[in-house]
Coordinates of C-alpha atoms in Angstrom, one line a residue:
Chain A
M20 CA -63.9 14.4 47.3
L21 CA -60.5 13.0 48.0
L22 CA -58.5 11.6 45.1
A23 CA -56.1 8.7 46.0
S24 CA -52.4 9.5 45.5
D25 CA -51.7 6.0 44.1
L26 CA -54.2 5.5 41.4
P27 CA -54.6 1.8 40.5
P28 CA -54.9 0.8 36.9
V29 CA -58.3 1.0 35.2
R30 CA -60.1 -2.4 35.0
P31 CA -62.1 -3.5 31.9
M32 CA -65.2 -3.8 34.0
Y33 CA -65.2 -0.1 34.8
A34 CA -64.6 1.0 31.3
N35 CA -68.2 1.1 29.9
H36 CA -68.5 4.8 30.4
A37 CA -65.9 5.2 27.7
V38 CA -68.2 3.4 25.2
V39 CA -71.6 4.9 26.1
S40 CA -70.5 8.5 26.3
Y41 CA -70.2 9.4 22.6
D42 CA -67.7 12.3 22.8
A43 CA -69.2 14.4 20.0
G44 CA -71.4 17.4 19.8
R45 CA -75.1 16.9 19.2
S46 CA -74.5 17.4 15.6
G47 CA -72.1 14.5 15.4
I48 CA -69.1 16.6 14.7
S49 CA -66.3 15.1 16.8
S50 CA -63.5 16.6 18.7
L51 CA -60.0 16.3 17.2
T52 CA -58.5 15.6 20.6
S53 CA -60.7 12.7 21.7
G54 CA -60.8 9.7 19.4
H55 CA -63.7 7.3 18.9
P56 CA -63.7 4.2 21.1
I57 CA -60.9 1.9 20.1
G58 CA -62.1 -1.7 19.7
E59 CA -59.1 -3.1 17.9
V60 CA -55.7 -2.1 16.8
K61 CA -54.2 -3.3 13.5
V62 CA -50.5 -2.9 12.7
G63 CA -49.8 -4.5 9.3
P64 CA -51.3 -8.0 9.2
T65 CA -51.4 -8.2 13.1
K66 CA -54.6 -7.5 14.8
Y67 CA -55.3 -7.0 18.5
L68 CA -58.9 -7.1 19.7
F69 CA -59.8 -5.3 22.9
R70 CA -62.0 -7.0 25.4
V71 CA -63.8 -3.7 26.0
P72 CA -63.5 -0.7 23.7
S73 CA -61.6 2.2 25.2
R74 CA -61.2 5.8 24.3
G75 CA -58.0 7.6 23.6
Y76 CA -57.2 11.3 24.1
F77 CA -54.8 13.6 22.4
L78 CA -53.0 16.4 24.2
P79 CA -51.6 19.0 21.8
A80 CA -47.9 19.8 22.0
G81 CA -46.6 22.1 24.7
P82 CA -43.7 24.5 24.4
S83 CA -41.2 21.7 25.1
S84 CA -43.2 18.5 24.7
P85 CA -44.6 16.8 21.6
G86 CA -48.3 16.0 21.2
E87 CA -49.3 12.9 23.2
F88 CA -52.0 10.3 22.6
Y89 CA -52.9 8.0 25.4
V90 CA -55.6 5.5 26.3
D91 CA -56.6 5.4 30.0
C92 CA -56.1 1.7 30.5
F93 CA -52.5 1.7 29.1
S94 CA -51.4 4.9 30.6
P95 CA -48.7 5.9 31.5
D96 CA -46.9 2.8 30.2
I97 CA -47.8 3.3 26.5
V98 CA -47.9 6.9 25.1
G99 CA -48.0 7.8 21.4
R100 CA -46.2 11.0 20.3
G101 CA -46.9 13.1 17.2
A102 CA -47.9 16.5 16.0
T103 CA -51.5 15.6 15.0
P104 CA -54.0 13.4 16.7
S105 CA -53.8 10.8 13.9
A106 CA -50.0 10.8 13.9
A107 CA -49.9 10.4 17.7
Q108 CA -52.5 7.6 17.6
K109 CA -50.6 5.8 14.9
N110 CA -47.4 6.0 17.0
W111 CA -49.4 4.8 20.1
E112 CA -50.6 1.8 18.1
E113 CA -47.0 1.0 17.1
E114 CA -45.8 1.3 20.7
L115 CA -48.6 -1.0 21.8
H116 CA -47.6 -3.5 19.0
R117 CA -43.9 -3.3 20.0
E118 CA -44.6 -3.8 23.7
F119 CA -47.1 -6.6 23.1
Q120 CA -44.7 -8.5 20.9
R121 CA -41.8 -8.0 23.3
L122 CA -43.7 -9.4 26.3
Y123 CA -45.5 -12.1 24.3
A124 CA -42.1 -13.6 23.3
M125 CA -41.0 -13.8 26.9
R126 CA -41.5 -16.7 29.3
D127 CA -42.8 -16.0 32.7
W128 CA -39.4 -16.5 34.4
E129 CA -37.8 -14.1 31.9
M130 CA -40.0 -11.2 33.1
D131 CA -39.0 -8.8 35.9
A132 CA -41.7 -7.2 38.1
T133 CA -42.3 -4.3 35.7
D134 CA -42.7 -6.6 32.7
K135 CA -45.1 -8.8 34.7
R136 CA -47.2 -5.8 35.7
R137 CA -47.2 -4.5 32.1
W138 CA -48.1 -7.9 30.6
Q139 CA -50.9 -8.3 33.2
R140 CA -52.4 -5.0 32.1
I141 CA -52.1 -5.8 28.4
S142 CA -53.7 -9.2 28.8
E143 CA -56.5 -7.6 30.9
W144 CA -57.4 -5.4 27.9
I145 CA -56.4 -7.4 24.9
D146 CA -57.8 -10.9 24.3
V147 CA -54.5 -12.8 24.2
D148 CA -56.1 -16.2 23.6
L149 CA -58.0 -14.9 20.6
Y150 CA -54.7 -13.3 19.3
R151 CA -52.9 -16.7 19.7
N152 CA -55.7 -18.6 18.0
T153 CA -56.2 -16.3 15.1
T154 CA -52.6 -15.3 14.4
P155 CA -51.1 -17.6 11.8
M156 CA -47.7 -19.2 12.3
V157 CA -45.2 -18.4 9.5
G158 CA -42.1 -20.4 9.0
R159 CA -39.6 -21.7 6.4
E160 CA -40.1 -25.2 5.2
I161 CA -38.5 -27.5 2.7
G162 CA -40.5 -29.9 0.5
R163 CA -40.9 -31.6 -2.8
I164 CA -43.8 -31.8 -5.3
N165 CA -44.8 -35.3 -4.9
R166 CA -47.8 -35.7 -7.2
M167 CA -49.8 -33.4 -9.5
A168 CA -53.4 -33.4 -10.4
A169 CA -55.7 -30.9 -12.0
H170 CA -55.5 -27.7 -10.0
K171 CA -54.0 -29.6 -7.1
K172 CA -50.5 -30.6 -6.0
I173 CA -49.3 -32.9 -3.2
I174 CA -46.3 -31.8 -1.3
Q175 CA -44.1 -34.0 0.7
W176 CA -42.2 -32.0 3.4
V177 CA -38.8 -33.1 4.6
D178 CA -40.2 -34.4 7.8
G179 CA -42.4 -36.9 5.9
R180 CA -45.8 -35.1 6.2
R181 CA -47.8 -34.9 3.0
E182 CA -50.2 -32.1 2.2
R183 CA -52.6 -31.4 -0.7
F184 CA -53.3 -27.9 -1.7
E185 CA -54.8 -25.8 -4.5
L186 CA -53.0 -23.5 -6.8
S187 CA -55.0 -20.6 -5.5
R188 CA -53.1 -20.9 -2.2
V189 CA -49.6 -20.5 -3.6
P190 CA -47.8 -17.7 -5.4
G191 CA -47.9 -17.6 -9.1
Q192 CA -44.4 -19.0 -9.9
F193 CA -45.2 -22.1 -7.9
A194 CA -47.6 -23.2 -10.6
A195 CA -44.6 -23.9 -12.9
F196 CA -43.0 -26.2 -10.4
T197 CA -43.1 -29.8 -11.9
Q198 CA -43.3 -33.1 -10.2
G199 CA -40.2 -33.9 -8.2
T200 CA -39.1 -30.2 -7.8
W201 CA -37.6 -29.4 -4.5
F202 CA -38.3 -26.0 -3.0
E203 CA -37.9 -23.9 0.1
A204 CA -41.0 -21.9 1.0
E205 CA -42.4 -19.5 3.6
V206 CA -45.5 -21.2 4.8
E207 CA -48.4 -19.8 6.7
R208 CA -50.2 -22.2 9.1
D209 CA -53.2 -21.9 11.4
G210 CA -51.9 -20.8 14.8
L211 CA -54.1 -23.2 16.7
T212 CA -54.2 -26.4 14.6
G213 CA -51.0 -26.0 12.5
S214 CA -53.0 -26.8 9.4
F215 CA -51.7 -25.5 6.0
R216 CA -53.1 -22.1 4.9
R217 CA -51.0 -20.9 2.1
I218 CA -47.5 -20.5 0.8
L219 CA -46.3 -16.9 0.9
C220 CA -43.2 -17.3 -1.3
A221 CA -41.2 -20.2 -2.6
Q222 CA -38.0 -20.9 -4.6
K223 CA -36.5 -23.9 -6.2
I224 CA -33.6 -25.5 -4.5
D225 CA -31.2 -28.3 -5.4
S226 CA -32.5 -31.8 -5.1
L227 CA -32.3 -33.4 -1.7
D228 CA -33.1 -36.8 -3.0
A229 CA -29.5 -37.9 -2.6
L230 CA -29.8 -37.4 1.2
S231 CA -32.8 -39.7 1.4
L232 CA -30.7 -42.5 -0.2
V233 CA -28.2 -42.4 2.5
S234 CA -28.6 -45.7 4.4
P235 CA -27.8 -46.1 8.2
D236 CA -24.8 -48.2 7.2
D237 CA -23.2 -45.2 5.5
N238 CA -23.1 -43.6 8.8
R239 CA -21.1 -46.4 10.4
L240 CA -18.3 -44.0 11.3
E241 CA -20.7 -42.1 13.6
Y242 CA -21.9 -45.4 15.1
E243 CA -18.3 -46.6 15.6
R244 CA -17.5 -43.4 17.5
T245 CA -20.3 -43.9 19.9
D246 CA -19.9 -47.7 20.1
H247 CA -16.4 -47.3 21.3
L248 CA -16.8 -44.8 24.0
P249 CA -15.2 -45.8 27.3
E250 CA -17.5 -47.0 29.9
A251 CA -17.8 -44.8 33.0
T252 CA -17.6 -46.3 36.4
L253 CA -20.2 -44.7 38.7
Chain B
M26 CA -61.8 45.3 32.5
S27 CA -61.2 41.9 31.0
I28 CA -59.3 38.8 32.1
H29 CA -56.3 37.4 30.3
L30 CA -55.0 33.9 31.2
N31 CA -51.2 33.5 30.8
K32 CA -51.6 29.7 31.1
P33 CA -55.0 28.9 29.6
P34 CA -55.9 25.2 30.1
I35 CA -57.7 25.0 26.8
V36 CA -56.5 22.3 24.4
E37 CA -59.3 22.5 21.8
A38 CA -62.1 24.8 20.9
W39 CA -64.6 24.7 18.0
I40 CA -67.7 26.3 16.7
G41 CA -70.2 24.2 14.9
F42 CA -73.1 25.4 12.7
T43 CA -76.1 23.2 11.8
V44 CA -78.1 24.3 8.8
A45 CA -81.4 23.6 7.1
P46 CA -80.2 22.3 3.8
A47 CA -81.2 23.7 0.4
P48 CA -84.6 22.2 -0.7
D49 CA -83.0 20.4 -3.6
M50 CA -80.1 19.1 -1.6
A51 CA -79.6 15.3 -1.9
N52 CA -78.8 13.0 1.0
W53 CA -75.3 13.3 2.6
N54 CA -74.2 10.0 1.3
D55 CA -75.3 10.8 -2.2
R56 CA -72.5 10.9 -4.8
A57 CA -73.3 14.5 -5.9
V58 CA -73.2 15.8 -2.4
F59 CA -69.9 14.0 -1.8
A60 CA -68.5 15.6 -4.9
Q61 CA -69.5 19.0 -3.6
V62 CA -67.9 18.3 -0.2
I63 CA -64.7 17.3 -2.0
Q64 CA -64.9 20.5 -4.1
F65 CA -65.3 22.6 -1.0
L66 CA -62.3 21.1 0.6
E67 CA -60.3 21.6 -2.6
D68 CA -61.3 25.3 -2.5
H69 CA -59.4 25.5 0.9
V70 CA -56.6 23.1 0.1
A71 CA -54.0 25.8 0.2
E72 CA -54.9 26.6 3.8
F73 CA -55.9 23.1 4.9
P74 CA -53.7 20.7 2.9
E75 CA -54.2 17.6 5.1
Q76 CA -57.5 15.9 4.5
E77 CA -59.1 13.0 6.3
M78 CA -62.3 11.1 6.0
L79 CA -64.0 9.4 8.9
R80 CA -65.8 6.3 8.0
Q81 CA -68.3 4.8 10.4
E82 CA -68.9 1.1 10.4
S83 CA -71.7 -0.6 12.2
F84 CA -73.0 -4.2 12.4
T85 CA -76.6 -5.1 11.9
I86 CA -78.0 -7.9 14.1
E87 CA -79.6 -10.7 12.2
K88 CA -81.6 -13.5 13.7
R89 CA -80.5 -17.1 13.4
A90 CA -82.5 -20.2 13.1
P91 CA -82.7 -22.3 16.3
E92 CA -79.8 -24.8 16.4
G93 CA -78.3 -23.1 13.4
M94 CA -74.9 -21.4 13.2
P95 CA -74.8 -17.7 13.9
K96 CA -74.7 -15.6 10.8
Q97 CA -72.1 -13.0 10.1
G98 CA -73.6 -9.6 10.6
R99 CA -73.7 -7.3 7.6
L100 CA -71.2 -4.5 8.0
E101 CA -72.6 -1.2 7.0
S102 CA -70.1 1.5 6.1
R103 CA -70.7 5.2 5.5
V104 CA -68.8 8.4 5.5
S105 CA -69.4 10.1 8.8
L106 CA -67.5 13.3 8.2
M107 CA -64.7 14.9 6.2
R108 CA -62.0 17.1 7.8
A109 CA -59.1 19.2 6.6
I110 CA -56.2 20.3 8.8
D111 CA -53.7 23.1 8.3
R112 CA -49.9 22.7 8.1
E113 CA -49.3 23.9 11.7
K114 CA -51.9 21.3 12.9
S115 CA -53.6 24.0 14.9
H116 CA -56.7 24.7 12.7
A117 CA -59.2 22.4 11.1
I118 CA -62.6 22.4 9.3
Q119 CA -65.0 19.6 9.4
I120 CA -68.1 18.8 7.3
A121 CA -70.8 16.3 8.2
A122 CA -74.4 16.0 7.1
D123 CA -75.8 19.6 7.2
V124 CA -73.1 20.6 9.7
F125 CA -70.0 22.7 9.4
S126 CA -67.4 23.3 12.1
Y127 CA -64.2 25.2 12.6
H128 CA -61.6 23.9 15.1
L129 CA -58.7 25.4 16.9
L130 CA -56.1 23.3 18.5
R131 CA -53.7 24.7 21.0
A132 CA -50.1 24.7 19.6
G133 CA -47.4 25.1 22.2
D134 CA -48.5 27.7 24.7
S135 CA -50.3 29.9 22.2
Y136 CA -54.1 30.2 22.2
P137 CA -55.4 33.1 20.1
G138 CA -58.6 33.5 22.0
F139 CA -62.3 33.3 21.3
T140 CA -62.6 36.4 19.1
K141 CA -60.2 35.0 16.6
L142 CA -61.9 31.6 16.6
R143 CA -65.3 33.3 16.1
D144 CA -64.1 35.5 13.3
A145 CA -62.3 32.8 11.4
S146 CA -65.2 30.4 11.8
L147 CA -67.7 33.0 10.5
E148 CA -65.5 33.6 7.5
K149 CA -65.4 29.9 6.7
L150 CA -69.1 29.7 7.3
Q151 CA -69.7 32.2 4.5
S152 CA -67.7 30.1 2.2
Y153 CA -69.6 27.0 3.2
A154 CA -72.9 28.9 2.6
E155 CA -71.8 30.0 -0.9
R156 CA -71.1 26.4 -1.9
F157 CA -74.0 24.6 -0.3
Q158 CA -76.7 27.3 -0.3
P159 CA -78.4 26.2 2.9
Q160 CA -81.8 27.8 3.8
E161 CA -80.9 29.0 7.3
L162 CA -78.9 28.4 10.4
T163 CA -80.8 26.2 12.9
Q164 CA -78.2 25.7 15.6
I165 CA -74.9 27.1 16.8
E166 CA -72.6 25.0 19.0
L167 CA -69.7 26.2 21.0
H168 CA -67.3 23.5 22.4
M169 CA -64.3 23.8 24.5
I170 CA -61.9 21.2 26.1
D171 CA -59.7 22.1 29.0
V172 CA -57.0 19.9 30.6
V173 CA -56.1 21.2 34.0
A174 CA -52.9 19.8 35.5
I175 CA -52.5 19.8 39.3
P176 CA -49.1 19.0 40.9
R177 CA -49.0 15.6 42.4
R178 CA -47.2 15.1 45.7
P179 CA -46.1 11.5 46.6
D180 CA -48.3 9.8 49.2
T181 CA -50.6 12.8 49.5
N182 CA -54.2 12.5 48.4
C183 CA -55.5 15.4 46.3
R184 CA -58.6 17.3 47.6
I185 CA -60.7 18.1 44.6
E186 CA -62.4 20.9 46.6
D187 CA -59.1 22.8 46.9
Y188 CA -59.1 23.5 43.2
F189 CA -62.6 22.9 41.9
A190 CA -65.9 24.4 43.0
I191 CA -67.7 21.5 41.4
S192 CA -67.5 18.3 43.4
V193 CA -69.6 15.6 44.9
E194 CA -69.9 15.1 48.7
I195 CA -69.0 11.6 49.7
P196 CA -68.8 10.5 53.3
P197 CA -65.1 9.8 54.1
A198 CA -66.0 6.6 55.9
P199 CA -66.4 4.0 54.6
F200 CA -65.7 5.3 51.1
G201 CA -62.2 6.7 51.5
A202 CA -60.2 8.2 48.7
L203 CA -61.4 7.9 45.0
D204 CA -59.6 6.0 42.4
D205 CA -61.4 7.6 39.5
F206 CA -64.4 9.9 38.8
S207 CA -66.5 11.3 36.0
I208 CA -69.2 13.9 36.5
Q209 CA -71.6 14.9 33.7
L210 CA -74.1 17.7 34.1
Q211 CA -76.8 19.0 31.8
L212 CA -77.3 22.7 32.4
R213 CA -79.2 25.7 31.0
G214 CA -77.3 28.1 28.9
A215 CA -77.6 31.9 28.5
T216 CA -81.2 31.5 27.2
P217 CA -83.8 29.0 28.3
E218 CA -83.4 27.1 25.0
D219 CA -79.7 26.8 25.2
R220 CA -78.2 23.6 26.7
L221 CA -74.8 23.3 28.3
H222 CA -73.3 19.8 28.7
L223 CA -70.4 19.6 31.1
H224 CA -68.2 16.6 31.5
F225 CA -65.6 16.8 34.2
H226 CA -63.4 13.7 34.7
L227 CA -59.9 12.5 35.6
L228 CA -57.4 11.6 32.9
R229 CA -55.2 8.7 33.7
A230 CA -51.8 10.4 33.7
G231 CA -50.4 10.3 30.2
S232 CA -46.6 10.4 30.2
N233 CA -46.3 12.7 33.2
A234 CA -46.8 11.0 36.6
D235 CA -46.0 14.2 38.5
E236 CA -49.4 15.7 38.1
F237 CA -53.1 14.8 38.1
R238 CA -54.8 15.8 34.9
F239 CA -58.5 16.7 34.8
R240 CA -60.4 17.1 31.6
I241 CA -63.3 19.4 31.3
K242 CA -65.4 19.3 28.2
W243 CA -68.0 22.1 27.6
D244 CA -70.6 21.6 24.9
M245 CA -73.0 24.5 24.4
A246 CA -75.9 24.0 21.9
C247 CA -78.0 27.1 21.0
P248 CA -81.0 26.5 18.8
V249 CA -81.5 29.5 16.5
K250 CA -83.4 30.5 13.4
L251 CA -81.0 32.9 11.6
S252 CA -80.2 33.8 8.0
L253 CA -76.6 32.9 7.1
A254 CA -76.2 36.4 5.7
D255 CA -77.0 38.0 9.0
K256 CA -73.4 38.0 10.3
E257 CA -74.2 40.5 13.0
Q258 CA -76.9 38.4 14.6
I259 CA -74.8 35.2 14.5
T260 CA -71.8 37.1 16.1
A261 CA -74.1 38.4 18.8
R262 CA -75.5 34.9 19.5
L263 CA -72.0 33.4 19.7
D264 CA -70.8 36.2 22.0
L265 CA -73.7 35.6 24.3
A266 CA -73.0 31.8 24.4
Y267 CA -69.3 32.4 25.1
R268 CA -69.8 34.9 27.9
H269 CA -72.0 32.4 29.7
L270 CA -69.6 29.6 29.1
F271 CA -66.6 31.7 30.3
A272 CA -68.6 32.7 33.4
C273 CA -69.3 29.0 34.1
F274 CA -65.6 28.1 33.5
Q275 CA -64.5 30.8 36.0
S276 CA -67.0 29.8 38.6
M277 CA -65.8 26.2 38.4
F278 CA -62.5 27.0 40.2
T279 CA -61.6 28.0 43.7
P280 CA -59.2 31.0 44.0
Q281 CA -56.4 28.5 44.4
G282 CA -57.5 26.6 41.3
W283 CA -57.9 29.8 39.3
Q284 CA -54.3 30.9 40.1
L285 CA -53.1 27.8 38.1
F286 CA -53.9 29.8 34.9
E287 CA -52.0 32.9 36.0
P288 CA -54.9 35.4 35.3
V289 CA -54.1 39.0 34.6
E290 CA -56.7 41.7 34.5
T291 CA -56.4 44.0 31.4
V292 CA -58.0 47.3 30.5
P293 CA -59.0 47.4 26.8
P294 CA -57.6 50.3 24.9
C295 CA -59.9 53.3 24.5
S296 CA -61.7 53.5 21.2

């Protein structure tokens, strides 16, 4: 039996053995150094779903090295370190989260060869489309309470969009905002459709109504500047 | 003459005991049993201060009406086992339904050896028996996990047969070199009733790319019918299982592979 010197990465289609071989004794008592198959990783509100569950292993600390937790398909790029299996696994999950977010934020042309290889491996194992579609967008938006009805309010955002929402989808202090109140809010929207989900936090701001009264004529100085630009001869 | 390994490959060893529960013992997930488990762990909190609970979740499959939307499966959740770990992260106890186990994790280079594992696990077993009053011992399990590291030379394939006596013959052409392997064997133990499960497979590196790492997991299950008070018999049964397992472990390596562990023959002191 000859083992290749350059081991290629593990592919999801070969990983079923990790799922079917339940790494526990007959009694169901499990080893401390081999975790249960990992099907998803959650770090705070962020969730990564694996295409195929994969098993992680813990290697206790050596005389000069800390304990290590690793999962075959992400090894050796992502390794968790810690004194106990659970601490090392937690560190591994955070490392995976950090690496995913770093590469997810990059455009293809921004990646070097190593980044491309790592991203390819991550996207082979983690369902990136599902992540994109199920992860909400969170951003700061400015709006005004336009109309109020029982248990419902209508917001007009500064870009002109109007949205109706229920009080159950906003933080408590928002209920006291009256008609015409301007506010700045952290808004969570559906990652795929952009539809409103909820307001995470909001605070009142000074009225921006005066800005909306500004007519194009009041900006004539701007127009004059551009109207009197010298014409270029090409 | 006994053999001492200066570099033992062992990373984890544990002994598990399955018992026939007391006749009036309720189901594992019963609140009263759970309270007893918690109390047992509290009794050992000074030695094992870190406690964890393993919860197992499973979906149930439900049929859906034709052309209807699929229904959300009901998520069943139950406590699978409780465990407690010591401050040095090198010893642990685990309790599951009618099962108790004592674990030893390698810390640094030190591995205290089977005798200490056995004695410590028997001591804790007595404590378990006092709390739960089981009828008898029905199974003893001995588990060991080894991770063997073999230096990796660039552009040179590794011949498994140079280090391990267990291998699978594969025609070099057209198969060529392996990218991965996993061998599982079900074997007899020291007695015809005993079963030894061996899982020998490659680990995908970890942080060290200078070596190949192989993981060998030994699971020995010995059905018994012993009184929990009969410490001598339990000790003898465990020793028998261990001697067989160690003999299998030693036979698994070629002389070159065996030298990786720096074995030293020692003479026990005269009694």
